[in-house]
mmCIF file of C-alpha atoms and ligand atoms in Angstrom:
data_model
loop_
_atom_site.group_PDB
_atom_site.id
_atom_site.type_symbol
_atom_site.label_atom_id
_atom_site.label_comp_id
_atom_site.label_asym_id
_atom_site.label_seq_id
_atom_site.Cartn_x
_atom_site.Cartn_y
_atom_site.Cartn_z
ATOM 1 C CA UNK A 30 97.685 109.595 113.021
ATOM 2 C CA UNK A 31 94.246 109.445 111.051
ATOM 3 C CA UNK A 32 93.272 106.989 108.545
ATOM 4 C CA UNK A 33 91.387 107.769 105.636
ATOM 5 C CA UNK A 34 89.645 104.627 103.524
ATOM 6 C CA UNK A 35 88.251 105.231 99.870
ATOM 7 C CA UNK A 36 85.168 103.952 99.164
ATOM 8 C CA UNK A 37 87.311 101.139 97.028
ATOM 9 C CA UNK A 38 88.834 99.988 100.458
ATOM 10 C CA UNK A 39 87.019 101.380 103.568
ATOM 11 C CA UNK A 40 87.324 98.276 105.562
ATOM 12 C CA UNK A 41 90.874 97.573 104.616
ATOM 13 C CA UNK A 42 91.341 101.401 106.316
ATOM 14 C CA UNK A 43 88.641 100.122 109.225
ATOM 15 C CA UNK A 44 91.009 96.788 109.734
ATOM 16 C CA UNK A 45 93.733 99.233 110.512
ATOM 17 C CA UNK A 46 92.427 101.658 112.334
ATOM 18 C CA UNK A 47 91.766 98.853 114.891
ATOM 19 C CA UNK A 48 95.109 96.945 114.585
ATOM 20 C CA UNK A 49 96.860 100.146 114.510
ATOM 21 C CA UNK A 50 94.460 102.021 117.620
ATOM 22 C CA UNK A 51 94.329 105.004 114.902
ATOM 23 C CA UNK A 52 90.718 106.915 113.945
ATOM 24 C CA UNK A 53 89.691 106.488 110.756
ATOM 25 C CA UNK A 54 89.149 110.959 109.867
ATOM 26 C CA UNK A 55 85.719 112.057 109.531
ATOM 27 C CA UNK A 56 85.209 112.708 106.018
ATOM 28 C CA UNK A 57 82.337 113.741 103.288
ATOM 29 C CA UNK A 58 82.811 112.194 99.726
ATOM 30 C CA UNK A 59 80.279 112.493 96.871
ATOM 31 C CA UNK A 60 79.490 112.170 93.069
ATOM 32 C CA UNK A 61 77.844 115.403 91.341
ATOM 33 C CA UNK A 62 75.317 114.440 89.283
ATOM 34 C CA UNK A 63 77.331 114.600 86.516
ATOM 35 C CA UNK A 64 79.502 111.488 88.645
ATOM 36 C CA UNK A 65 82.038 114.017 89.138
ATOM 37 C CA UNK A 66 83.429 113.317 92.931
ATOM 38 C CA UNK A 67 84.203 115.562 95.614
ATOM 39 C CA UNK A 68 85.992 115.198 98.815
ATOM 40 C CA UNK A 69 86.465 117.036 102.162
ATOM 41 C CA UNK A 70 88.566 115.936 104.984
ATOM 42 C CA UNK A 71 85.977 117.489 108.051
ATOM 43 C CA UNK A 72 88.668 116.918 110.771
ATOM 44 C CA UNK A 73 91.699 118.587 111.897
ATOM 45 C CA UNK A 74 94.703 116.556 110.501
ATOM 46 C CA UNK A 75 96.877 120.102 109.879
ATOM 47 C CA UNK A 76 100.711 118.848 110.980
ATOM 48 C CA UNK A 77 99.256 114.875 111.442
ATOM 49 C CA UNK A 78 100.294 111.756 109.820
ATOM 50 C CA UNK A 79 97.217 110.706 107.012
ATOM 51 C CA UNK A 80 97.225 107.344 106.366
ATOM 52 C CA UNK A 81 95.060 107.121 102.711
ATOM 53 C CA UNK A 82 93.875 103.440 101.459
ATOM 54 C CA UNK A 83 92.574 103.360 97.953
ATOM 55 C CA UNK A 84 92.731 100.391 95.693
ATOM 56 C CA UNK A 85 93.398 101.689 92.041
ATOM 57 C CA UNK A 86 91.304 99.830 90.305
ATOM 58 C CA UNK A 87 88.621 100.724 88.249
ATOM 59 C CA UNK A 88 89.362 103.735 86.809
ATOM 60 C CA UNK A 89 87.157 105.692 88.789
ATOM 61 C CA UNK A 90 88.799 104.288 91.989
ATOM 62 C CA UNK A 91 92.240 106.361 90.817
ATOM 63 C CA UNK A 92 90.460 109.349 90.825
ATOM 64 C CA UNK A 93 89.327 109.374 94.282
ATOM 65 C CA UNK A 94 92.753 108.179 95.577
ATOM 66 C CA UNK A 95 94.188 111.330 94.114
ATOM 67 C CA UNK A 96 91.563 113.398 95.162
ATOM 68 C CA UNK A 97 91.877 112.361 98.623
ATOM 69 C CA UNK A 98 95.920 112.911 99.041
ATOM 70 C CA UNK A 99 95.043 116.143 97.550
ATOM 71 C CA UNK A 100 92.775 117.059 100.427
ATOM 72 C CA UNK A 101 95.109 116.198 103.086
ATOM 73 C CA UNK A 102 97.943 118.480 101.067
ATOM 74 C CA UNK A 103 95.572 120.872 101.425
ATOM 75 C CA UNK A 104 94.905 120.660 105.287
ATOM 76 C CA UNK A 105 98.333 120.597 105.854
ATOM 77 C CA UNK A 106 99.137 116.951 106.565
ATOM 78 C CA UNK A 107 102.602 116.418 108.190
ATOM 79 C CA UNK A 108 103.070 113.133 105.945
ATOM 80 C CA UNK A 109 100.966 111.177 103.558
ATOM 81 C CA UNK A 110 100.994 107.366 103.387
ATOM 82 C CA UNK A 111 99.218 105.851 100.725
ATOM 83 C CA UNK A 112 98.402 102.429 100.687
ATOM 84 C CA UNK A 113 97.436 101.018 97.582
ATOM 85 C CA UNK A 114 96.082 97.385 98.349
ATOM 86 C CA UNK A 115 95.551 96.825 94.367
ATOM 87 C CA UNK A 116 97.711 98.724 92.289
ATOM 88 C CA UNK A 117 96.338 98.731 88.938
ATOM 89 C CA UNK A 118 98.143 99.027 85.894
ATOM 90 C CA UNK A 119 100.980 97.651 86.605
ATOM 91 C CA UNK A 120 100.968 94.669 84.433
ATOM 92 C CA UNK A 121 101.735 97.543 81.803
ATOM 93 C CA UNK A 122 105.021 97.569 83.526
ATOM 94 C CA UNK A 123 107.302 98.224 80.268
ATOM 95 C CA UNK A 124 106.727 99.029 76.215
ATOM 96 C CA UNK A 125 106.429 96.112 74.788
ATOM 97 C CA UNK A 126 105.606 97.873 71.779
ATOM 98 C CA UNK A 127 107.060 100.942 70.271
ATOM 99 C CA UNK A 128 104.727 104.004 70.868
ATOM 100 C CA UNK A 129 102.849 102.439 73.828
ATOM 101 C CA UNK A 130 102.321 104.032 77.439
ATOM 102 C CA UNK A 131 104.057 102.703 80.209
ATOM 103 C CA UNK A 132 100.944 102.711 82.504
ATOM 104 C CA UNK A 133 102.214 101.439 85.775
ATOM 105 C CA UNK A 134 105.036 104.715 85.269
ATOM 106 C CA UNK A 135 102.712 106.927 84.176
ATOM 107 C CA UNK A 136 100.385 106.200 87.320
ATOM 108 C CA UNK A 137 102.980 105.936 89.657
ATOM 109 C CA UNK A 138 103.846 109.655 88.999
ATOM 110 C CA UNK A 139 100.550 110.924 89.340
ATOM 111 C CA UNK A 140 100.159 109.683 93.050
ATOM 112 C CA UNK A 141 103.837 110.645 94.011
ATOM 113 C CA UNK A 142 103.290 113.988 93.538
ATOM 114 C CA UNK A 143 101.462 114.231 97.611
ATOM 115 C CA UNK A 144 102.388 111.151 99.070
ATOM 116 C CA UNK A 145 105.739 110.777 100.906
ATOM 117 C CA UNK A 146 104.938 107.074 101.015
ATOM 118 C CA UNK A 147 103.715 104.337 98.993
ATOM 119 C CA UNK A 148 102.514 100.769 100.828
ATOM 120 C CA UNK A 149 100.957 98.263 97.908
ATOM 121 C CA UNK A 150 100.749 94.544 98.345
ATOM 122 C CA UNK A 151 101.713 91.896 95.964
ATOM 123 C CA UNK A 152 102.456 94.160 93.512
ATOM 124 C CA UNK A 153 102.626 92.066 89.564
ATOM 125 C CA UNK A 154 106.631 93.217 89.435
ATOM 126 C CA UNK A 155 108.827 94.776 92.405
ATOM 127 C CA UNK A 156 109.817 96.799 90.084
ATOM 128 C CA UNK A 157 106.738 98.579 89.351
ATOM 129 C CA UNK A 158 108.180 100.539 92.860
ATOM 130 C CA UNK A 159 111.075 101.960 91.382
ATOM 131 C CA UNK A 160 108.153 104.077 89.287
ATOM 132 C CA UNK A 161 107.214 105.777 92.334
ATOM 133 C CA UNK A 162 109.014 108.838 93.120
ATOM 134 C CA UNK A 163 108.635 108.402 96.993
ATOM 135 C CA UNK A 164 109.794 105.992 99.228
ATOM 136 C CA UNK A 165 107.842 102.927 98.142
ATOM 137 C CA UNK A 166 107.589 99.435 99.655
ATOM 138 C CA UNK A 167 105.567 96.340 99.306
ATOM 139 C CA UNK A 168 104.351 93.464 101.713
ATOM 140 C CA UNK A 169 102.642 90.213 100.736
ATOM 141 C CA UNK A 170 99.705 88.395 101.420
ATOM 142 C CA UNK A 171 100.694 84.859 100.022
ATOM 143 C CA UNK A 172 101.615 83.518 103.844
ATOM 144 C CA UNK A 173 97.824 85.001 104.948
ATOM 145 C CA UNK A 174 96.323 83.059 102.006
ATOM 146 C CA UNK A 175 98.774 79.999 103.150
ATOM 147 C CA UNK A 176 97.368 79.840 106.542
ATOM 148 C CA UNK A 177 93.675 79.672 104.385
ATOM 149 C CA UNK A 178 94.984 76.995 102.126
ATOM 150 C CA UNK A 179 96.800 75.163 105.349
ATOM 151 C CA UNK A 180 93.260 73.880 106.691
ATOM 152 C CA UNK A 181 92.241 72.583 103.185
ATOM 153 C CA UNK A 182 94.774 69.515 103.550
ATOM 154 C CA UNK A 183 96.846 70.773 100.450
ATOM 155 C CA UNK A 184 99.066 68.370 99.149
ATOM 156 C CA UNK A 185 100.670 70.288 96.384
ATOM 157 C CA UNK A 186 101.318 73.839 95.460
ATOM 158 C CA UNK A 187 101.705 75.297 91.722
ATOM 159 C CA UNK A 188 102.524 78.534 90.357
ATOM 160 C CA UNK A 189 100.607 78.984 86.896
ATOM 161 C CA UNK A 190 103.769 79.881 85.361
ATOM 162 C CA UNK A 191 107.819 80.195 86.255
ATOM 163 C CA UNK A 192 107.881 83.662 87.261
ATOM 164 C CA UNK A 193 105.661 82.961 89.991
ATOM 165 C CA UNK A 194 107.329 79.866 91.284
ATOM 166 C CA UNK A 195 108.529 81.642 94.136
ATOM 167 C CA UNK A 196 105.261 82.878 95.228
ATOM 168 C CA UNK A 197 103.836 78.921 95.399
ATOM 169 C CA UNK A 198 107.144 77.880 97.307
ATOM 170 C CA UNK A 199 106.431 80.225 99.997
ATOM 171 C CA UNK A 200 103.172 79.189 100.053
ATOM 172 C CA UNK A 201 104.306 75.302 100.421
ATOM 173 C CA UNK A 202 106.861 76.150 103.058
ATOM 174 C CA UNK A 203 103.415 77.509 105.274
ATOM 175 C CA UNK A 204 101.487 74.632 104.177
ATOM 176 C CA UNK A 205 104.309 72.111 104.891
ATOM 177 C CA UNK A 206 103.892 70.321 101.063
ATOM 178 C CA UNK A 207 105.469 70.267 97.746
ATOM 179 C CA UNK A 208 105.652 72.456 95.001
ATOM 180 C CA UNK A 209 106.283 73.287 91.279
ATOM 181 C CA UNK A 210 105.292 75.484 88.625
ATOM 182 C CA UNK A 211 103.431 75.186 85.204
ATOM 183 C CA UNK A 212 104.668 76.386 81.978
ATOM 184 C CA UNK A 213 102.710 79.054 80.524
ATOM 185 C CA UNK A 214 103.000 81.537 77.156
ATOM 186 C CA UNK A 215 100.645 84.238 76.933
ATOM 187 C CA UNK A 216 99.914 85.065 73.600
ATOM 188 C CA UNK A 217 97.581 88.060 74.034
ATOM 189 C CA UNK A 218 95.613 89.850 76.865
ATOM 190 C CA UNK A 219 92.725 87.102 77.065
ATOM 191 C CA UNK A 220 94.407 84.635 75.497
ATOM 192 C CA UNK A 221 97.325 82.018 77.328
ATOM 193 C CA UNK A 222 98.428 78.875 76.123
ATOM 194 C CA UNK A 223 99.442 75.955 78.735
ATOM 195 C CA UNK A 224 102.077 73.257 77.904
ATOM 196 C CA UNK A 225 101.444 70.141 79.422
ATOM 197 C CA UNK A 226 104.461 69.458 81.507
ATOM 198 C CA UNK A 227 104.293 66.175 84.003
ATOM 199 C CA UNK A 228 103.467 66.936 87.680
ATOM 200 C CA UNK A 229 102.903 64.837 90.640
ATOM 201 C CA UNK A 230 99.481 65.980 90.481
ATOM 202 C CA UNK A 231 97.464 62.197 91.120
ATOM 203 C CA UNK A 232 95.159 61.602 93.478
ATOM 204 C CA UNK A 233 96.325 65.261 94.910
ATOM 205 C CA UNK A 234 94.667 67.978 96.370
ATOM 206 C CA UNK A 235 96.332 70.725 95.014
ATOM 207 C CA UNK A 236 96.342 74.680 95.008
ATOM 208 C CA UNK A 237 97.367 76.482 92.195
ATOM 209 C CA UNK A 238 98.034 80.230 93.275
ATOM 210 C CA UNK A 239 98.886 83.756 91.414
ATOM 211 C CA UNK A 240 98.802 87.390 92.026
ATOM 212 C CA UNK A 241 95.924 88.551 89.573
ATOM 213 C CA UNK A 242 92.809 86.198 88.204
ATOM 214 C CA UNK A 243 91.602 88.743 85.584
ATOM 215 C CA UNK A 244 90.095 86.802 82.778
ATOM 216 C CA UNK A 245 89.998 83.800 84.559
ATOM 217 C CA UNK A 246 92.100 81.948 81.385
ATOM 218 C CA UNK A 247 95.219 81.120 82.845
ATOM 219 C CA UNK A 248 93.543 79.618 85.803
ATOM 220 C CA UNK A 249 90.912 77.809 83.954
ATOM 221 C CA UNK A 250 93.728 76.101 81.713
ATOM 222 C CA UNK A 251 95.549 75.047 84.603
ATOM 223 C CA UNK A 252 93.053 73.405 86.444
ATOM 224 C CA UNK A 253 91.521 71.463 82.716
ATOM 225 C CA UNK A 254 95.252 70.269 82.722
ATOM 226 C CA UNK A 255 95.263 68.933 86.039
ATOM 227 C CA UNK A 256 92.214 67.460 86.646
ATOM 228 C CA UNK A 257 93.448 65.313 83.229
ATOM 229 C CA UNK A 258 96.552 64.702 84.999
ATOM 230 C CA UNK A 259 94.296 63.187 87.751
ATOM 231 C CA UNK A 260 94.337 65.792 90.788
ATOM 232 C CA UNK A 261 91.724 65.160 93.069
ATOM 233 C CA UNK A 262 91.009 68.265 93.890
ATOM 234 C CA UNK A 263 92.128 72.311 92.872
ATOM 235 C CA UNK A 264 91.491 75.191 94.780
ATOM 236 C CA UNK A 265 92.793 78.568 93.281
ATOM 237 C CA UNK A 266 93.992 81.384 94.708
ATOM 238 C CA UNK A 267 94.739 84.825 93.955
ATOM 239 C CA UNK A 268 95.768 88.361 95.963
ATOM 240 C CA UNK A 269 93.527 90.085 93.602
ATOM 241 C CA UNK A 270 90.059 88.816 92.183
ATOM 242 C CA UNK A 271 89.542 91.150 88.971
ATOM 243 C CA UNK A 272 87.140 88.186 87.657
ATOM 244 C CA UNK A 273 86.497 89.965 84.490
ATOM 245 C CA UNK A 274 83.623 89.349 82.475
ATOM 246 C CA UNK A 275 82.899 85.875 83.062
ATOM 247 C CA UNK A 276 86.226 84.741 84.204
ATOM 248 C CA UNK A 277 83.893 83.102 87.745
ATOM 249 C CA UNK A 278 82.020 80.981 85.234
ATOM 250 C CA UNK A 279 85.195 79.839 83.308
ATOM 251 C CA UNK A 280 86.658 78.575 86.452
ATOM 252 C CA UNK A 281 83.256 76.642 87.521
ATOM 253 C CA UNK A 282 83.243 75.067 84.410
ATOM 254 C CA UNK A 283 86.582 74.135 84.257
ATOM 255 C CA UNK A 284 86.041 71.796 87.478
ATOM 256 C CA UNK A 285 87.189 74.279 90.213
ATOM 257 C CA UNK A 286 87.104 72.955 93.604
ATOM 258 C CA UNK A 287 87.344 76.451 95.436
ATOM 259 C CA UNK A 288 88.150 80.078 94.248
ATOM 260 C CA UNK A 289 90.217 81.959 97.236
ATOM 261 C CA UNK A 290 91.103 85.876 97.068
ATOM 262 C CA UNK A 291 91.919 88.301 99.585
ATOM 263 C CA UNK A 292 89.665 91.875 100.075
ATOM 264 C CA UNK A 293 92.219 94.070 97.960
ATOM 265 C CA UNK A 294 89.179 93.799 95.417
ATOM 266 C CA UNK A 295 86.084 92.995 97.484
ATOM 267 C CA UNK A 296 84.504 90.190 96.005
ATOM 268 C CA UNK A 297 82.543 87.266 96.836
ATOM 269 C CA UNK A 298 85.636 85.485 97.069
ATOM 270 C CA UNK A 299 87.285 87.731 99.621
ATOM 271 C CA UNK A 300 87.963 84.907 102.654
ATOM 272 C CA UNK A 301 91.357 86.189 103.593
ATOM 273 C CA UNK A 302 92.244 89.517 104.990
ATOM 274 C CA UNK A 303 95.571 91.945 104.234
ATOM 275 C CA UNK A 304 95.366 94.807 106.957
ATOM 276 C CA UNK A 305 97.862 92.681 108.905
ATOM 277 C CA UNK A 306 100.499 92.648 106.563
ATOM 278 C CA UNK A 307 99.958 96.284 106.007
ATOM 279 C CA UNK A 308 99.934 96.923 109.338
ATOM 280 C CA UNK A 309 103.643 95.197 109.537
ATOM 281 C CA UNK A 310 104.708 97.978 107.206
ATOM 282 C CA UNK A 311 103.293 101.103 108.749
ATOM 283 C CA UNK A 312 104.157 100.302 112.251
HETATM 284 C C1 R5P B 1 100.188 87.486 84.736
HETATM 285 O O1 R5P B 1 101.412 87.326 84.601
HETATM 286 C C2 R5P B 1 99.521 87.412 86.065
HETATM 287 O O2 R5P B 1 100.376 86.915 87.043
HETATM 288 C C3 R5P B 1 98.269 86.552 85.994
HETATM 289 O O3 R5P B 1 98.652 85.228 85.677
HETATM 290 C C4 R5P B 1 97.328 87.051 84.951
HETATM 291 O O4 R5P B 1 97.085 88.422 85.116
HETATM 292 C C5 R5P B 1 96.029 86.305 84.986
HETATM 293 O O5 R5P B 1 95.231 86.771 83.961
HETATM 294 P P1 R5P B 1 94.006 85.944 83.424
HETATM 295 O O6 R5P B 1 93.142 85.586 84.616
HETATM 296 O O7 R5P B 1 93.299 86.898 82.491
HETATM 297 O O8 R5P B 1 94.511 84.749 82.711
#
C-alpha cells in the first residue's frame, strides 16, 4: 500500500503513512510555466493499493487530485482510495434555482471515474455521498475537536443553526456539558441573519461549533449575540477554516475568545488533527 499526498494535504498523507506503517510513493509534481501541473508517480505501485489525499479546495487543488488518480490508473494501481479531507462544493448540494449546476454532483463524477473509493470527512450533507459513483464513506472529526474543546473548561455547546444540532450534542457528550442550537436564516451567500432565541449562555464559557467558517458571518453573529446574552467566554470551532476574505478579522472584532479548526485546510488555526479518524476508515 503507498500513499500519495497532494500538495493541498501532504501531511494529512504523512500522518497516515505513520499511523498506517505505509510509504508515502515517491513522486515528481510541477507547474509549467504557464501553471499548468504535471504529475509522475516514480515508484512501482503496478497491482498495489494507492491511497491519494487531496483536499478539493481551491480550484486548482481539484485539478491535481484528478491528475494524480489518473497517474496511478495509468501505472496500473490494483485500487484507488481517495481521501478527500475537504470536499469542496458541496454546499451546492441541490438546484435551488432552475438552470443552476449541481456542483457537489457534478464533482463527484469527475473523481469517480478512477477511484474505487471515496474517504471525506465532515462532509456539509451525507448525502453529498450518494453523488459519488464508488463506494463512498465519511468519518468525523467533531469528537477530535471535542477532546480540544474538553481542556478549555466548556460549559456549553451551540450549533449555529438546527441542522447542526447534532454535531454540538456530540460534541457536549465528549465535553461532559450542555447543549443547544441557534436559529439561523441565510439569506444569501455572505449574508445570514440570527434570531435572538434565549440560551443559558450567562456567565458561560461556551463553544459554538460548525462544519465550514467561510465568510466568517454566521460565526461572527453568533458570538455578537452571545456575548449580549452575557457569555463569558466563546471559542469557535470549525472542521474546515475557508476564512474568506476577511472572515479572521470579523470574528476578532466580534469579541472571539479562540478560533479552532482542524488541518483539512491548513491554516493558522489548524490545532487539531484528522489522520486518525481517517485512519479508522481505511484500516
Ligand atoms: C452552512 O450551512 C455551513 O454549515 C456554515 O454555517 C456556513 O458555510 C458558514 O458560512 P459563513 O462563515 O460564510 O457564514
Amino acid at each position: 500500500m503507498y500513499l500519495i499526498g497532494g500538495t493541498a494535504s501532504y501531511k494529512i498523507a504523512e500522518d497516515l503513512s505513520n499511523i498506517l506503517d505505509s510509504p508515502l510513493a515517491k513522486v515528481i509534481s510541477k507547474r509549467f510555466p504557464d501553471k499548468e501541473f504535471y504529475f509522475r508517480i516514480v515508484d512501482d505501485v503496478k497491482d498495489e493499493h494507492v491511497i491519494i489525499v487531496q483536499t478539493t479546495y481551491p480550484d486548482t487543488n481539484l485539478v491535481e487530485l484528478l491528475l494524480m488518480q489518473n497517474a496511478a490508473e495509468e501505472a496500473g494501481a490494483k485500487k484507488i482510495t481517495v481521501v478527500i479531507p475537504y470536499y469542496g462544493y458541496a454546499r451546492q448540494d441541490t438546484k435551488f434555482q432552475d438552470g443552476e449546476a449541481v456542483s457537489a454532483k457534478a464533482i463527484a463524477a469527475l473523481i469517480s471515474l478512477n477511484a474505487d473509493k471515496v474517504i471525506t470527512v465532515d462532509p456539509h450533507k451525507e448525502h453529498i455521498l450518494d453523488f459519488f459513483s464508488t463506494s463512498a464513506e465519511s468519518c468525523t472529526a467533531v469528537p477530535e475537536i471535542a477532546k480540544y474543546l474538553k481542556q478549555k473548561k466548556i460549559d456549553l455547546v451551540l450549533a449555529p443553526d438546527k441542522g447542526a444540532k447534532e454535531r454540538a450534542k456530540t460534541a457536549a457528550e465528549i465535553i461532559n456539558c450542555d447543549f443547544d442550537y441557534m436559529q439561523k436564516t441565510r439569506i444569501d451567500g455572505s449574508t445570514v441573519e440570527m434570531k435572538p432565541k434565549k440560551l443559558d449562555a450567562k456567565n458561560k464559557t461556551v463553544a459554538i461549533i460548525d462544519d465550514i467558517i467561510s465568510t466568517g458571518g454566521t460565526m461572527a453573529l453568533a458570538i455578537r449575540e452571545l456575548k449580549k446574552q452575557g457569555a463569558k467566554k466563546v471559542f469557535v470551532a470549525c472542521t474546515h477554516g475557508l476564512f474568506a476574505d476577511d472572515a479572521i478579522k470579523k470574528l476578532s472584532n466580534s469579541g472571539c475568545d479562540e478560533i479552532i479548526s482542524t488541518d483539512t485546510i491548513l491554516n493558522n488555526y489548524s490545532k487539531v488533527k484528522v489522520a486518525d479518524s481517517i485512519a479508522k476508515l481505511i484500516k
